[in-house]
Amino acid sequence: MYDGSGAEDGSRIEALRLRCTTFAARRTICYEGDAPTELFQLFDGWAFRYKVTRDGRRQILSFILPGDLIDLPLLGTERIAHAVKALTAISVCVFSRTELADFIYGDAERARRAGAAFAAQSAATDEQMLDLGQRSAFERIARLLNHLAVQLRKRGLAEAEGFRLPLTQSHIADATGLTAVHVGRTLREMRKSKLLSLAQGWLTIEDPESLAAI
Amino acid sequence: MYDGSGAEDGSRIEALRLRCTTFAARRTICYEGDAPTELFQLFDGWAFRYKVTRDGRRQILSFILPGDLIDLPLLGTERIAHAVKALTAISVCVFSRTELADFIYGDAERARRAGAAFAAQSAATDEQMLDLGQRSAFERIARLLNHLAVQLRKRGLAEAEGFRLPLTQSHIADATGLTAVHVGRTLREMRKSKLLSLAQGWLTIEDPESLAAI
DNA sequence: CGGGTCCTTGAGTAGTCTCAACGGCGGTGG
DNA sequence: CCACCGCCGTTGAGACTACTCAAGGACCCG
């Protein structure tokens, strides 16, 4: 995601920040179809984007980690097509949607970087579609957890032995298109085969090579 | 997708076109990891974007219809993370990647429209992830065919009674994350329930309301 | 006429889901 | 401080969706 901190623009984008604020855990930040005038950058905590079918099945589209701009597409459209929910208590920086868009699109270099961010996001969702469409439950879960580990390490948010993972099995299920029960069984398998272990909100990766190879 | 034909820029973008060319049916246009210097806009025919797992399973990410810019993300990155293949014989307009990027990002209004195109694409892939993760085979196939019908009608490429659909059951299978055999069985069900019929490359939608409601 | 691709059908199977019950844990209120 | 309740994870049994393997027929093209 676009993290607004590219090179010499890092300081200038700060000037656009309206304020910072917080949301409680489990709080829904916005709903599908909303047309918010403000746009958030996640500063601390976890959130996720999701959509639901009419009969209530939920698909988690992505997890949002500190540094991510929540809802990059808002730079290109007024109305968002998905909901966003806080997983933990979060704190965010608030920007005006129109001001930020003017700022970014008004300069070729910044627009280009936004384009690069879109491209990166698009590559990530393509990868996810490959997962959802073609891979087994075991592979999907392994890849999701590995992806999160990589992202967190990149941001310096993971210890060597593992990291805090504030997801329930239901969250993992909704992100991978499985049921919570089956996620539980698959995690048990992973634990038994000494690949990783997830308990009490703490993920330990025991065999990083095999995990990355899946 | 970004169709480059927004209002008064329609004529100017034409000036950037290097040439037009064609590709035979089944020809692979580019491979995952390529860094092409040129970028295509599809003029006539069908193509699709896809990715494969290491063991050969293929996921079709999207179908590309006349008017679409092939590989929008190329405006933001040098290297594309998916392959593109012609489904039918196609003809395309060729642009220089860097020239087109300079043209678009150099003007705030054009950059904004590119952002809108990214947002639209992103909303479409989110919808697809909801399909892949949460919906049944029947729903996925119905929604894919309905989506294609809507897109083709929007472009004036569909007759009232139906339209030419140059997909094999394998293509539908790879786009929906199913097997070709199961797609065949599901299409039979749809035929039997008078929802639609697909035969000899021609799709007839018999009950548009029920189809759109799925 | 031969070979390839595509579609269809059948039989058996694997992977994942559904439903249900239970125990642990943490928060809340008495 | 304790009783209660709701959420979460675990386990089991059984069902079902979609897959695999296999064979045959239709069609097209060379």
GROMACS .gro file of N, CA and C in nm, chain B residues 129-199:
model
  213
  343MET      N    1  -1.303  -1.165  -0.550
  343MET     CA    2  -1.254  -1.239  -0.434
  343MET      C    3  -1.371  -1.286  -0.349
  344LEU      N    4  -1.474  -1.204  -0.342
  344LEU     CA    5  -1.595  -1.247  -0.270
  344LEU      C    6  -1.654  -1.370  -0.338
  345ASP      N    7  -1.656  -1.369  -0.471
  345ASP     CA    8  -1.706  -1.484  -0.546
  345ASP      C    9  -1.623  -1.608  -0.517
  346LEU      N   10  -1.492  -1.596  -0.534
  346LEU     CA   11  -1.404  -1.712  -0.521
  346LEU      C   12  -1.405  -1.769  -0.380
  347GLY      N   13  -1.411  -1.679  -0.282
  347GLY     CA   14  -1.400  -1.724  -0.144
  347GLY      C   15  -1.530  -1.775  -0.087
  348GLN      N   16  -1.641  -1.718  -0.128
  348GLN     CA   17  -1.765  -1.744  -0.056
  348GLN      C   18  -1.877  -1.808  -0.136
  349ARG      N   19  -1.869  -1.808  -0.269
  349ARG     CA   20  -1.986  -1.855  -0.341
  349ARG      C   21  -1.970  -1.994  -0.400
  350SER      N   22  -2.084  -2.059  -0.423
  350SER     CA   23  -2.087  -2.196  -0.477
  350SER      C   24  -2.052  -2.194  -0.625
  351ALA      N   25  -2.028  -2.313  -0.678
  351ALA     CA   26  -1.996  -2.327  -0.819
  351ALA      C   27  -2.104  -2.264  -0.906
  352PHE      N   28  -2.228  -2.294  -0.874
  352PHE     CA   29  -2.341  -2.242  -0.951
  352PHE      C   30  -2.338  -2.089  -0.952
  353GLU      N   31  -2.321  -2.031  -0.836
  353GLU     CA   32  -2.319  -1.885  -0.826
  353GLU      C   33  -2.201  -1.825  -0.901
  354ARG      N   34  -2.085  -1.886  -0.887
  354ARG     CA   35  -1.967  -1.829  -0.951
  354ARG      C   36  -1.981  -1.826  -1.102
  355ILE      N   37  -2.030  -1.935  -1.158
  355ILE     CA   38  -2.043  -1.942  -1.303
  355ILE      C   39  -2.150  -1.845  -1.351
  356ALA      N   40  -2.262  -1.842  -1.279
  356ALA     CA   41  -2.370  -1.751  -1.317
  356ALA      C   42  -2.321  -1.607  -1.314
  357ARG      N   43  -2.248  -1.573  -1.212
  357ARG     CA   44  -2.202  -1.435  -1.199
  357ARG      C   45  -2.096  -1.400  -1.302
  358LEU      N   46  -2.010  -1.495  -1.333
  358LEU     CA   47  -1.911  -1.468  -1.437
  358LEU      C   48  -1.979  -1.440  -1.570
  359LEU      N   49  -2.073  -1.526  -1.606
  359LEU     CA   50  -2.139  -1.509  -1.736
  359LEU      C   51  -2.221  -1.381  -1.737
  360ASN      N   52  -2.285  -1.351  -1.626
  360ASN     CA   53  -2.363  -1.227  -1.618
  360ASN      C   54  -2.270  -1.105  -1.630
  361HIS      N   55  -2.159  -1.111  -1.564
  361HIS     CA   56  -2.062  -1.002  -1.570
  361HIS      C   57  -2.018  -0.978  -1.714
  362LEU      N   58  -1.987  -1.086  -1.784
  362LEU     CA   59  -1.943  -1.071  -1.922
  362LEU      C   60  -2.055  -1.014  -2.008
  363ALA      N   61  -2.177  -1.060  -1.983
  363ALA     CA   62  -2.291  -1.008  -2.059
  363ALA      C   63  -2.305  -0.858  -2.039
  364VAL      N   64  -2.295  -0.814  -1.914
  364VAL     CA   65  -2.307  -0.671  -1.883
  364VAL      C   66  -2.198  -0.591  -1.953
  365GLN      N   67  -2.075  -0.640  -1.944
  365GLN     CA   68  -1.963  -0.569  -2.006
  365GLN      C   69  -1.981  -0.559  -2.157
  366LEU      N   70  -2.023  -0.669  -2.218
  366LEU     CA   71  -2.037  -0.668  -2.364
  366LEU      C   72  -2.151  -0.577  -2.407
  367ARG      N   73  -2.259  -0.580  -2.332
  367ARG     CA   74  -2.371  -0.491  -2.366
  367ARG      C   75  -2.329  -0.346  -2.354
  368LYS      N   76  -2.255  -0.317  -2.249
  368LYS     CA   77  -2.207  -0.180  -2.228
  368LYS      C   78  -2.128  -0.130  -2.349
  369ARG      N   79  -2.060  -0.223  -2.414
  369ARG     CA   80  -1.978  -0.185  -2.529
  369ARG      C   81  -2.049  -0.205  -2.662
  370GLY      N   82  -2.178  -0.241  -2.654
  370GLY     CA   83  -2.252  -0.264  -2.777
  370GLY      C   84  -2.207  -0.388  -2.852
  371LEU      N   85  -2.155  -0.486  -2.780
  371LEU     CA   86  -2.103  -0.605  -2.848
  371LEU      C   87  -2.192  -0.728  -2.828
  372ALA      N   88  -2.311  -0.707  -2.775
  372ALA     CA   89  -2.401  -0.820  -2.755
  372ALA      C   90  -2.531  -0.799  -2.830
  373GLU      N   91  -2.586  -0.905  -2.884
  373GLU     CA   92  -2.719  -0.899  -2.945
  373GLU      C   93  -2.821  -0.911  -2.832
  374ALA      N   94  -2.946  -0.890  -2.867
  374ALA     CA   95  -3.051  -0.902  -2.766
  374ALA      C   96  -3.061  -1.045  -2.716
  375GLU      N   97  -3.050  -1.141  -2.807
  375GLU     CA   98  -3.072  -1.282  -2.771
  375GLU      C   99  -2.952  -1.346  -2.704
  376GLY      N  100  -2.837  -1.282  -2.714
  376GLY     CA  101  -2.720  -1.345  -2.655
  376GLY      C  102  -2.596  -1.292  -2.725
  377PHE      N  103  -2.488  -1.364  -2.711
  377PHE     CA  104  -2.365  -1.318  -2.774
  377PHE      C  105  -2.266  -1.432  -2.791
  378ARG      N  106  -2.170  -1.407  -2.873
  378ARG     CA  107  -2.063  -1.501  -2.899
  378ARG      C  108  -1.972  -1.507  -2.777
  379LEU      N  109  -1.946  -1.626  -2.726
  379LEU     CA  110  -1.863  -1.642  -2.608
  379LEU      C  111  -1.750  -1.739  -2.641
  380PRO      N  112  -1.633  -1.687  -2.670
  380PRO     CA  113  -1.525  -1.772  -2.719
  380PRO      C  114  -1.449  -1.845  -2.610
  381LEU      N  115  -1.519  -1.885  -2.503
  381LEU     CA  116  -1.454  -1.955  -2.393
  381LEU      C  117  -1.485  -2.103  -2.398
  382THR      N  118  -1.385  -2.185  -2.367
  382THR     CA  119  -1.414  -2.327  -2.346
  382THR      C  120  -1.451  -2.345  -2.199
  383GLN      N  121  -1.500  -2.462  -2.166
  383GLN     CA  122  -1.535  -2.489  -2.027
  383GLN      C  123  -1.410  -2.484  -1.939
  384SER      N  124  -1.296  -2.513  -1.996
  384SER     CA  125  -1.171  -2.502  -1.919
  384SER      C  126  -1.142  -2.358  -1.879
  385HIS      N  127  -1.170  -2.265  -1.969
  385HIS     CA  128  -1.148  -2.126  -1.934
  385HIS      C  129  -1.239  -2.083  -1.821
  386ILE      N  130  -1.365  -2.122  -1.832
  386ILE     CA  131  -1.460  -2.087  -1.726
  386ILE      C  132  -1.415  -2.150  -1.594
  387ALA      N  133  -1.369  -2.274  -1.604
  387ALA     CA  134  -1.322  -2.344  -1.485
  387ALA      C  135  -1.205  -2.269  -1.420
  388ASP      N  136  -1.108  -2.230  -1.501
  388ASP     CA  137  -0.990  -2.164  -1.446
  388ASP      C  138  -1.021  -2.024  -1.394
  389ALA      N  139  -1.125  -1.964  -1.446
  389ALA     CA  140  -1.163  -1.832  -1.397
  389ALA      C  141  -1.240  -1.840  -1.266
  390THR      N  142  -1.310  -1.951  -1.246
  390THR     CA  143  -1.395  -1.964  -1.127
  390THR      C  144  -1.333  -2.053  -1.020
  391GLY      N  145  -1.217  -2.108  -1.048
  391GLY     CA  146  -1.155  -2.195  -0.950
  391GLY      C  147  -1.220  -2.332  -0.941
  392LEU      N  148  -1.278  -2.380  -1.051
  392LEU     CA  149  -1.343  -2.511  -1.052
  392LEU      C  150  -1.273  -2.599  -1.154
  393THR      N  151  -1.324  -2.721  -1.174
  393THR     CA  152  -1.269  -2.806  -1.279
  393THR      C  153  -1.362  -2.800  -1.400
  394ALA      N  154  -1.307  -2.829  -1.516
  394ALA     CA  155  -1.385  -2.822  -1.640
  394ALA      C  156  -1.503  -2.919  -1.634
  395VAL      N  157  -1.481  -3.035  -1.579
  395VAL     CA  158  -1.589  -3.133  -1.569
  395VAL      C  159  -1.706  -3.079  -1.488
  396HIS      N  160  -1.673  -3.018  -1.377
  396HIS     CA  161  -1.779  -2.967  -1.291
  396HIS      C  162  -1.849  -2.846  -1.355
  397VAL      N  163  -1.775  -2.767  -1.430
  397VAL     CA  164  -1.837  -2.657  -1.503
  397VAL      C  165  -1.939  -2.713  -1.601
  398GLY      N  166  -1.901  -2.819  -1.672
  398GLY     CA  167  -1.992  -2.881  -1.767
  398GLY      C  168  -2.120  -2.926  -1.700
  399ARG      N  169  -2.107  -2.990  -1.587
  399ARG     CA  170  -2.226  -3.038  -1.515
  399ARG      C  171  -2.313  -2.921  -1.470
  400THR      N  172  -2.248  -2.816  -1.423
  400THR     CA  173  -2.325  -2.702  -1.372
  400THR      C  174  -2.397  -2.630  -1.486
  401LEU      N  175  -2.331  -2.620  -1.601
  401LEU     CA  176  -2.397  -2.557  -1.716
  401LEU      C  177  -2.519  -2.640  -1.759
  402ARG      N  178  -2.506  -2.770  -1.748
  402ARG     CA  179  -2.621  -2.856  -1.780
  402ARG      C  180  -2.740  -2.824  -1.689
  403GLU      N  181  -2.710  -2.809  -1.561
  403GLU     CA  182  -2.814  -2.769  -1.465
  403GLU      C  183  -2.880  -2.638  -1.505
  404MET      N  184  -2.796  -2.542  -1.544
  404MET     CA  185  -2.848  -2.411  -1.579
  404MET      C  186  -2.937  -2.420  -1.703
  405ARG      N  187  -2.895  -2.503  -1.794
  405ARG     CA  188  -2.972  -2.523  -1.917
  405ARG      C  189  -3.107  -2.584  -1.879
  406LYS      N  190  -3.101  -2.684  -1.791
  406LYS     CA  191  -3.223  -2.755  -1.754
  406LYS      C  192  -3.319  -2.663  -1.679
  407SER      N  193  -3.263  -2.571  -1.600
  407SER     CA  194  -3.352  -2.484  -1.522
  407SER      C  195  -3.386  -2.358  -1.601
  408LYS      N  196  -3.359  -2.359  -1.730
  408LYS     CA  197  -3.400  -2.249  -1.818
  408LYS      C  198  -3.344  -2.112  -1.775
  409LEU      N  199  -3.220  -2.117  -1.723
  409LEU     CA  200  -3.158  -1.991  -1.682
  409LEU      C  201  -3.082  -1.934  -1.801
  410LEU      N  202  -2.999  -2.016  -1.862
  410LEU     CA  203  -2.923  -1.974  -1.978
  410LEU      C  204  -2.879  -2.099  -2.052
  411SER      N  205  -2.830  -2.081  -2.173
  411SER     CA  206  -2.773  -2.196  -2.241
  411SER      C  207  -2.650  -2.153  -2.318
  412LEU      N  208  -2.550  -2.238  -2.312
  412LEU     CA  209  -2.422  -2.209  -2.375
  412LEU      C  210  -2.386  -2.329  -2.462
  413ALA      N  211  -2.381  -2.306  -2.591
  413ALA     CA  212  -2.346  -2.415  -2.682
  413ALA      C  213  -2.284  -2.359  -2.808
   0.00000   0.00000   0.00000
